PDB file of C-alpha atoms in Angstrom:
ATOM      1  CA  MET A   2      16.623 -18.377  -6.395  1.00 64.00           C
ATOM      2  CA  SER A   3      15.508 -21.727  -4.966  1.00 63.00           C
ATOM      3  CA  LYS A   4      11.988 -22.347  -3.685  1.00 66.00           C
ATOM      4  CA  LEU A   5      13.307 -22.431  -0.141  1.00 64.00           C
ATOM      5  CA  SER A   6      15.057 -19.077  -0.586  1.00 82.00           C
ATOM      6  CA  ILE A   7      11.906 -17.578  -2.091  1.00 88.00           C
ATOM      7  CA  LYS A   8       9.911 -18.795   0.908  1.00 87.00           C
ATOM      8  CA  ASN A   9      12.469 -17.302   3.295  1.00 88.00           C
ATOM      9  CA  SER A  10      12.564 -13.921   1.514  1.00 91.00           C
ATOM     10  CA  TYR A  11       8.905 -13.437   0.563  1.00 96.00           C
ATOM     11  CA  SER A  12       5.589 -13.696   2.364  1.00 96.00           C
ATOM     12  CA  VAL A  13       1.966 -13.221   1.356  1.00 97.00           C
ATOM     13  CA  GLU A  14      -0.848 -11.783   3.454  1.00 97.00           C
ATOM     14  CA  SER A  15      -4.372 -10.487   3.079  1.00 97.00           C
ATOM     15  CA  ILE A  16      -4.304  -6.673   3.047  1.00 97.00           C
ATOM     16  CA  PRO A  17      -7.034  -3.985   3.246  1.00 96.00           C
ATOM     17  CA  LYS A  18      -8.240  -3.097  -0.226  1.00 95.00           C
ATOM     18  CA  HIS A  19      -7.359   0.589   0.202  1.00 95.00           C
ATOM     19  CA  GLU A  20      -3.692  -0.443   0.301  1.00 95.00           C
ATOM     20  CA  THR A  21      -3.999  -1.602  -3.325  1.00 96.00           C
ATOM     21  CA  TYR A  22      -5.412   1.661  -4.701  1.00 95.00           C
ATOM     22  CA  GLU A  23      -2.110   3.418  -5.390  1.00 94.00           C
ATOM     23  CA  TRP A  24      -0.836   0.362  -7.242  1.00 94.00           C
ATOM     24  CA  LEU A  25      -4.006   0.067  -9.339  1.00 94.00           C
ATOM     25  CA  LEU A  26      -4.299   3.765 -10.187  1.00 92.00           C
ATOM     26  CA  TYR A  27      -0.681   4.532 -11.013  1.00 91.00           C
ATOM     27  CA  LYS A  28       1.281   1.314 -11.567  1.00 90.00           C
ATOM     28  CA  HIS A  29      -1.086  -1.174 -13.246  1.00 88.00           C
ATOM     29  CA  TYR A  30      -1.521  -0.531 -16.991  1.00 85.00           C
ATOM     30  CA  LEU A  31      -5.308  -0.067 -16.753  1.00 83.00           C
ATOM     31  CA  LYS A  32      -4.883   2.846 -14.310  1.00 83.00           C
ATOM     32  CA  ARG A  33      -8.220   2.346 -12.580  1.00 85.00           C
ATOM     33  CA  LYS A  34      -9.733   0.798  -9.478  1.00 86.00           C
ATOM     34  CA  THR A  35     -11.798  -2.344  -9.751  1.00 91.00           C
ATOM     35  CA  SER A  36     -14.272  -4.412  -7.766  1.00 91.00           C
ATOM     36  CA  ILE A  37     -12.404  -5.930  -4.831  1.00 96.00           C
ATOM     37  CA  SER A  38     -13.688  -8.778  -2.677  1.00 97.00           C
ATOM     38  CA  TYR A  39     -10.280 -10.121  -1.635  1.00 98.00           C
ATOM     39  CA  SER A  40      -6.895  -8.383  -1.739  1.00 98.00           C
ATOM     40  CA  PHE A  41      -3.425  -9.705  -1.004  1.00 98.00           C
ATOM     41  CA  GLY A  42       0.068  -8.302  -0.714  1.00 97.00           C
ATOM     42  CA  LEU A  43       3.434  -9.782  -1.606  1.00 97.00           C
ATOM     43  CA  PHE A  44       6.138  -8.752   0.874  1.00 96.00           C
ATOM     44  CA  ASN A  45       9.888  -8.972   0.384  1.00 93.00           C
ATOM     45  CA  ASN A  46      11.709  -8.643   3.701  1.00 87.00           C
ATOM     46  CA  ASP A  47       8.462  -7.155   5.070  1.00 90.00           C
ATOM     47  CA  ILE A  48       8.171  -4.450   2.353  1.00 94.00           C
ATOM     48  CA  LEU A  49       5.143  -4.534   0.043  1.00 96.00           C
ATOM     49  CA  VAL A  50       6.355  -5.350  -3.495  1.00 95.00           C
ATOM     50  CA  GLY A  51       3.127  -6.499  -5.161  1.00 96.00           C
ATOM     51  CA  VAL A  52      -0.651  -6.654  -4.923  1.00 97.00           C
ATOM     52  CA  CYS A  53      -3.317  -8.992  -6.263  1.00 98.00           C
ATOM     53  CA  THR A  54      -7.082  -8.474  -6.157  1.00 98.00           C
ATOM     54  CA  PHE A  55     -10.180 -10.586  -6.780  1.00 98.00           C
ATOM     55  CA  GLY A  56     -13.677  -9.318  -7.473  1.00 96.00           C
ATOM     56  CA  ASN A  57     -17.173 -10.746  -7.843  1.00 93.00           C
ATOM     57  CA  ALA A  58     -18.412  -8.120 -10.309  1.00 79.00           C
ATOM     58  CA  VAL A  59     -18.496 -10.645 -13.152  1.00 84.00           C
ATOM     59  CA  PRO A  60     -21.237 -10.582 -15.851  1.00 85.00           C
ATOM     60  CA  LEU A  61     -23.932 -13.132 -15.010  1.00 90.00           C
ATOM     61  CA  GLN A  62     -23.775 -14.812 -18.409  1.00 89.00           C
ATOM     62  CA  MET A  63     -20.045 -15.321 -18.065  1.00 89.00           C
ATOM     63  CA  LYS A  64     -20.471 -16.766 -14.567  1.00 93.00           C
ATOM     64  CA  LYS A  65     -23.002 -19.261 -15.911  1.00 93.00           C
ATOM     65  CA  SER A  66     -20.745 -20.162 -18.821  1.00 92.00           C
ATOM     66  CA  ILE A  67     -18.041 -21.719 -16.611  1.00 95.00           C
ATOM     67  CA  CYS A  68     -19.694 -24.409 -14.461  1.00 96.00           C
ATOM     68  CA  GLY A  69     -23.333 -23.602 -14.998  1.00 95.00           C
ATOM     69  CA  GLU A  70     -25.906 -21.822 -12.865  1.00 94.00           C
ATOM     70  CA  LYS A  71     -25.376 -24.269  -9.993  1.00 94.00           C
ATOM     71  CA  TYR A  72     -21.904 -22.869  -9.240  1.00 97.00           C
ATOM     72  CA  MET A  73     -22.075 -19.364 -10.665  1.00 96.00           C
ATOM     73  CA  HIS A  74     -22.066 -17.831  -7.165  1.00 96.00           C
ATOM     74  CA  LEU A  75     -18.537 -19.183  -6.636  1.00 97.00           C
ATOM     75  CA  VAL A  76     -17.016 -17.399  -9.648  1.00 97.00           C
ATOM     76  CA  TYR A  77     -14.548 -14.604  -8.866  1.00 97.00           C
ATOM     77  CA  GLU A  78     -12.232 -12.766 -11.212  1.00 97.00           C
ATOM     78  CA  LEU A  79      -8.542 -12.322 -10.552  1.00 97.00           C
ATOM     79  CA  ASN A  80      -8.783  -8.790 -11.885  1.00 95.00           C
ATOM     80  CA  ARG A  81      -5.444  -7.224 -10.972  1.00 96.00           C
ATOM     81  CA  LEU A  82      -1.938  -8.611 -10.466  1.00 95.00           C
ATOM     82  CA  CYS A  83       0.738  -5.972 -10.133  1.00 94.00           C
ATOM     83  CA  THR A  84       4.271  -6.406  -8.806  1.00 94.00           C
ATOM     84  CA  ASN A  85       7.520  -4.488  -8.857  1.00 92.00           C
ATOM     85  CA  ASP A  86       9.993  -5.206 -11.622  1.00 87.00           C
ATOM     86  CA  ASN A  87      13.160  -7.188 -10.984  1.00 86.00           C
ATOM     87  CA  LEU A  88      11.725  -9.485  -8.362  1.00 92.00           C
ATOM     88  CA  ASP A  89      13.443 -12.833  -7.918  1.00 91.00           C
ATOM     89  CA  LYS A  90      12.556 -15.539 -10.414  1.00 89.00           C
ATOM     90  CA  ASN A  91       9.434 -17.465  -9.364  1.00 92.00           C
ATOM     91  CA  ALA A  92       8.360 -14.721  -6.923  1.00 95.00           C
ATOM     92  CA  ASN A  93       5.116 -14.130  -8.859  1.00 95.00           C
ATOM     93  CA  SER A  94       4.247 -17.839  -8.974  1.00 96.00           C
ATOM     94  CA  PHE A  95       4.992 -18.057  -5.258  1.00 96.00           C
ATOM     95  CA  PHE A  96       2.645 -15.085  -4.764  1.00 97.00           C
ATOM     96  CA  LEU A  97      -0.256 -16.800  -6.527  1.00 98.00           C
ATOM     97  CA  GLY A  98       0.475 -20.169  -4.929  1.00 97.00           C
ATOM     98  CA  GLN A  99       0.243 -18.672  -1.440  1.00 98.00           C
ATOM     99  CA  ILE A 100      -2.929 -16.756  -2.350  1.00 98.00           C
ATOM    100  CA  PHE A 101      -4.576 -20.025  -3.414  1.00 98.00           C
ATOM    101  CA  LYS A 102      -4.001 -21.315   0.122  1.00 98.00           C
ATOM    102  CA  LEU A 103      -5.519 -18.190   1.691  1.00 98.00           C
ATOM    103  CA  LEU A 104      -8.649 -17.826  -0.449  1.00 98.00           C
ATOM    104  CA  PRO A 105     -11.926 -19.246   0.926  1.00 98.00           C
ATOM    105  CA  LYS A 106     -12.923 -22.479  -0.761  1.00 98.00           C
ATOM    106  CA  PRO A 107     -14.537 -23.776  -2.842  1.00 98.00           C
ATOM    107  CA  ILE A 108     -13.954 -21.046  -5.398  1.00 98.00           C
ATOM    108  CA  ILE A 109     -13.733 -20.720  -9.175  1.00 98.00           C
ATOM    109  CA  ILE A 110     -11.239 -18.140 -10.422  1.00 98.00           C
ATOM    110  CA  VAL A 111     -11.315 -16.651 -13.899  1.00 97.00           C
ATOM    111  CA  SER A 112      -8.602 -14.358 -15.237  1.00 96.00           C
ATOM    112  CA  TYR A 113      -7.571 -12.870 -18.548  1.00 94.00           C
ATOM    113  CA  ALA A 114      -4.281 -12.214 -20.309  1.00 93.00           C
ATOM    114  CA  ASP A 115      -4.430  -9.149 -22.537  1.00 87.00           C
ATOM    115  CA  GLN A 116      -2.804 -10.188 -25.796  1.00 85.00           C
ATOM    116  CA  SER A 117      -3.235  -6.646 -27.163  1.00 78.00           C
ATOM    117  CA  ILE A 118      -0.328  -5.560 -24.933  1.00 77.00           C
ATOM    118  CA  GLY A 119       1.716  -8.715 -25.464  1.00 76.00           C
ATOM    119  CA  HIS A 120       0.548 -10.851 -22.534  1.00 83.00           C
ATOM    120  CA  ASN A 121       0.172 -14.604 -23.004  1.00 91.00           C
ATOM    121  CA  GLY A 122      -0.643 -15.509 -19.417  1.00 94.00           C
ATOM    122  CA  TYR A 123       2.589 -17.303 -18.549  1.00 95.00           C
ATOM    123  CA  ILE A 124       2.041 -16.628 -14.845  1.00 96.00           C
ATOM    124  CA  TYR A 125      -1.267 -18.535 -15.091  1.00 97.00           C
ATOM    125  CA  GLN A 126       0.380 -21.325 -17.049  1.00 97.00           C
ATOM    126  CA  SER A 127       3.095 -21.693 -14.414  1.00 96.00           C
ATOM    127  CA  THR A 128       0.448 -22.012 -11.681  1.00 97.00           C
ATOM    128  CA  ASN A 129      -1.627 -24.628 -13.542  1.00 97.00           C
ATOM    129  CA  PHE A 130      -4.631 -22.592 -14.613  1.00 98.00           C
ATOM    130  CA  ILE A 131      -6.795 -24.145 -17.324  1.00 98.00           C
ATOM    131  CA  TYR A 132      -6.679 -22.273 -20.628  1.00 98.00           C
ATOM    132  CA  THR A 133     -10.160 -22.145 -22.201  1.00 96.00           C
ATOM    133  CA  GLY A 134      -9.615 -20.023 -25.318  1.00 95.00           C
ATOM    134  CA  GLU A 135     -10.283 -16.410 -26.228  1.00 92.00           C
ATOM    135  CA  SER A 136     -12.908 -14.220 -24.597  1.00 81.00           C
ATOM    136  CA  HIS A 137     -15.808 -12.745 -26.526  1.00 72.00           C
ATOM    137  CA  THR A 138     -15.051  -9.412 -28.134  1.00 71.00           C
ATOM    138  CA  GLN A 139     -17.102  -6.234 -27.722  1.00 73.00           C
ATOM    139  CA  MET A 140     -17.135  -2.542 -28.597  1.00 77.00           C
ATOM    140  CA  ASP A 141     -15.350  -0.015 -26.366  1.00 78.00           C
ATOM    141  CA  TRP A 142     -15.776   3.751 -26.178  1.00 80.00           C
ATOM    142  CA  LYS A 143     -12.626   5.820 -26.780  1.00 82.00           C
ATOM    143  CA  LEU A 144     -11.663   9.490 -26.790  1.00 86.00           C
ATOM    144  CA  ARG A 145      -9.634  10.698 -29.757  1.00 89.00           C
ATOM    145  CA  GLY A 146      -6.192  11.726 -28.535  1.00 85.00           C
ATOM    146  CA  ARG A 147      -6.823  10.226 -25.083  1.00 80.00           C
ATOM    147  CA  GLU A 148      -7.054   6.557 -25.969  1.00 73.00           C
ATOM    148  CA  HIS A 149      -5.369   5.508 -22.730  1.00 69.00           C
ATOM    149  CA  ILE A 150      -8.612   6.225 -20.832  1.00 72.00           C
ATOM    150  CA  HIS A 151     -10.457   2.943 -20.251  1.00 68.00           C
ATOM    151  CA  SER A 152     -13.986   2.606 -21.635  1.00 73.00           C
ATOM    152  CA  ARG A 153     -15.346   1.827 -18.157  1.00 69.00           C
ATOM    153  CA  THR A 154     -13.698   4.957 -16.793  1.00 76.00           C
ATOM    154  CA  LEU A 155     -15.582   7.011 -19.367  1.00 77.00           C
ATOM    155  CA  MET A 156     -18.844   5.291 -18.504  1.00 77.00           C
ATOM    156  CA  ASP A 157     -18.235   5.925 -14.811  1.00 76.00           C
ATOM    157  CA  GLU A 158     -18.493   9.683 -15.435  1.00 78.00           C
ATOM    158  CA  PHE A 159     -22.254   9.254 -15.725  1.00 74.00           C
ATOM    159  CA  ALA A 160     -22.631   6.140 -13.584  1.00 69.00           C
ATOM    160  CA  PHE A 161     -25.958   7.284 -12.124  1.00 70.00           C
ATOM    161  CA  GLU A 162     -27.501   8.572 -15.353  1.00 75.00           C
ATOM    162  CA  LYS A 163     -30.083   6.556 -17.264  1.00 77.00           C
ATOM    163  CA  ASP A 164     -28.677   7.443 -20.692  1.00 84.00           C
ATOM    164  CA  ARG A 165     -24.931   7.483 -20.198  1.00 84.00           C
ATOM    165  CA  ILE A 166     -24.068   7.179 -23.882  1.00 86.00           C
ATOM    166  CA  ASN A 167     -25.968  10.304 -24.899  1.00 89.00           C
ATOM    167  CA  LYS A 168     -24.441  12.176 -21.961  1.00 87.00           C
ATOM    168  CA  LEU A 169     -20.965  11.170 -23.163  1.00 88.00           C
ATOM    169  CA  LYS A 170     -21.790  12.245 -26.720  1.00 88.00           C
ATOM    170  CA  GLU A 171     -23.057  15.603 -25.492  1.00 88.00           C
ATOM    171  CA  LYS A 172     -19.876  16.166 -23.506  1.00 90.00           C
ATOM    172  CA  TYR A 173     -17.257  14.928 -25.999  1.00 90.00           C
ATOM    173  CA  GLY A 174     -18.939  15.255 -29.397  1.00 87.00           C
ATOM    174  CA  ASP A 175     -16.930  13.911 -32.345  1.00 88.00           C
ATOM    175  CA  ALA A 176     -13.994  13.053 -30.092  1.00 88.00           C
ATOM    176  CA  LEU A 177     -15.991  10.061 -28.827  1.00 88.00           C
ATOM    177  CA  TYR A 178     -15.831   6.944 -30.990  1.00 84.00           C
ATOM    178  CA  GLN A 179     -15.994   3.155 -30.730  1.00 85.00           C
ATOM    179  CA  VAL A 180     -13.424   0.449 -31.428  1.00 80.00           C
ATOM    180  CA  ARG A 181     -13.701  -3.305 -31.234  1.00 77.00           C
ATOM    181  CA  ARG A 182     -11.836  -4.699 -28.251  1.00 73.00           C
ATOM    182  CA  GLU A 183      -9.351  -7.428 -29.029  1.00 80.00           C
ATOM    183  CA  PRO A 184     -10.195 -10.775 -27.418  1.00 88.00           C
ATOM    184  CA  LYS A 185      -8.188 -11.830 -24.371  1.00 91.00           C
ATOM    185  CA  TYR A 186      -6.885 -15.235 -23.358  1.00 95.00           C
ATOM    186  CA  ARG A 187      -9.140 -16.714 -20.676  1.00 96.00           C
ATOM    187  CA  TYR A 188      -7.816 -18.858 -17.838  1.00 97.00           C
ATOM    188  CA  ILE A 189      -9.690 -20.715 -15.087  1.00 98.00           C
ATOM    189  CA  LYS A 190      -8.538 -22.118 -11.741  1.00 98.00           C
ATOM    190  CA  LEU A 191     -10.684 -24.501  -9.697  1.00 98.00           C
ATOM    191  CA  LEU A 192      -9.946 -24.559  -5.965  1.00 98.00           C
ATOM    192  CA  GLY A 193     -11.476 -26.849  -3.365  1.00 98.00           C
ATOM    193  CA  SER A 194     -11.396 -30.432  -2.165  1.00 97.00           C
ATOM    194  CA  LYS A 195     -10.935 -33.274  -4.679  1.00 97.00           C
ATOM    195  CA  LYS A 196     -14.674 -33.956  -4.463  1.00 97.00           C
ATOM    196  CA  GLN A 197     -15.576 -30.308  -5.106  1.00 97.00           C
ATOM    197  CA  ILE A 198     -13.218 -30.012  -8.074  1.00 97.00           C
ATOM    198  CA  LYS A 199     -14.652 -33.236  -9.511  1.00 96.00           C
ATOM    199  CA  LEU A 200     -18.139 -31.704  -9.320  1.00 96.00           C
ATOM    200  CA  PHE A 201     -16.917 -28.482 -10.967  1.00 97.00           C
ATOM    201  CA  LYS A 202     -15.509 -30.501 -13.858  1.00 95.00           C
ATOM    202  CA  LYS A 203     -18.735 -32.500 -14.146  1.00 96.00           C
ATOM    203  CA  TYR A 204     -20.693 -29.297 -14.814  1.00 96.00           C
ATOM    204  CA  ALA A 205     -17.932 -27.537 -16.776  1.00 96.00           C
ATOM    205  CA  ASN A 206     -18.968 -25.706 -19.941  1.00 94.00           C
ATOM    206  CA  PHE A 207     -15.405 -25.080 -21.085  1.00 94.00           C
ATOM    207  CA  ARG A 208     -12.693 -27.090 -22.826  1.00 93.00           C
ATOM    208  CA  CYS A 209      -9.106 -27.443 -21.657  1.00 96.00           C
ATOM    209  CA  LEU A 210      -6.992 -26.160 -24.551  1.00 97.00           C
ATOM    210  CA  PRO A 211      -3.217 -26.071 -25.189  1.00 97.00           C
ATOM    211  CA  TYR A 212      -1.534 -23.016 -23.687  1.00 97.00           C
ATOM    212  CA  PRO A 213      -0.915 -20.111 -26.082  1.00 94.00           C
ATOM    213  CA  LYS A 214       2.739 -19.290 -26.668  1.00 89.00           C
ATOM    214  CA  GLY A 215       4.616 -16.326 -28.038  1.00 78.00           C
ATOM    215  CA  SER A 216       6.919 -13.511 -27.042  1.00 72.00           C
ATOM    216  CA  ASN A 217       5.826 -11.678 -23.923  1.00 68.00           C
ATOM    217  CA  SER A 218       5.951  -7.914 -23.429  1.00 66.00           C
ATOM    218  CA  ARG A 219       6.024  -5.927 -20.207  1.00 67.00           C
ATOM    219  CA  TYR A 220       4.268  -2.601 -19.952  1.00 60.00           C
ATOM    220  CA  LYS A 221       6.115   0.311 -18.420  1.00 62.00           C
ATOM    221  CA  ALA A 222       5.445   0.498 -14.696  1.00 64.00           C
ATOM    222  CA  ASN A 223       8.035   2.952 -13.432  1.00 69.00           C
ATOM    223  CA  PHE A 224       5.786   4.390 -10.745  1.00 76.00           C
ATOM    224  CA  LYS A 225       7.060   3.567  -7.268  1.00 77.00           C
ATOM    225  CA  PRO A 226       4.295   3.274  -4.658  1.00 80.00           C
ATOM    226  CA  LYS A 227       5.004   4.623  -1.200  1.00 76.00           C
ATOM    227  CA  THR A 228       6.995   2.109   0.796  1.00 71.00           C
ATOM    228  CA  GLN A 229       4.613   0.032   2.864  1.00 78.00           C
ATOM    229  CA  VAL A 230       5.928  -2.192   5.600  1.00 74.00           C
ATOM    230  CA  LYS A 231       4.095  -5.231   6.900  1.00 73.00           C
ATOM    231  CA  LEU A 232       2.461  -4.503  10.234  1.00 60.00           C
ATOM    232  CA  PHE A 233       3.078  -6.923  13.070  1.00 54.00           C
TER     233      PHE A 233
END
């Protein structure tokens, strides 16, 4: 489908974050909500066919590591991108391109491609993100036989407890164990005026590296969210 046809068939709008929850909990592979500062919907003939969310709950050290302490307050993570299968070619890149126009600026976007499930970040490559290498690895908590449960979801069970780890051990015993998380591919997008982007690059603590390549896998996302129609 041509760019003009894509533009005529699809539209992108800011949506209330609660409209993303069903997509995040049941369709996205992580199956959990996330920090949401901005949320957008992709509509095909006025029917919601995708969601994308951005959050500011980024570790302070990571924020500083991009363009230094001077611009750390502008760092947001593109933390969820979830669309229906079988959309027209270039629909996802159109989605991100329109979001870039709607986001407040200046802004620094960081996002990750999870190579452990066969993602290389081709959507970020097609929308001119900067590839900066692999993220730091860390240890995750897992439940034996229920490995699909995210480590953060486990920690959230005792979110208001001072010693969450001991509480988890008391509850799950030997079923609780740790594994080293595989590193992810990290991508960065700088948005703003030419002058602002020039300043970002002046203080940048990252290198622009060649894009990673390889076969891409899609996770199963058969869940069909309730049909949502764009409100006029």
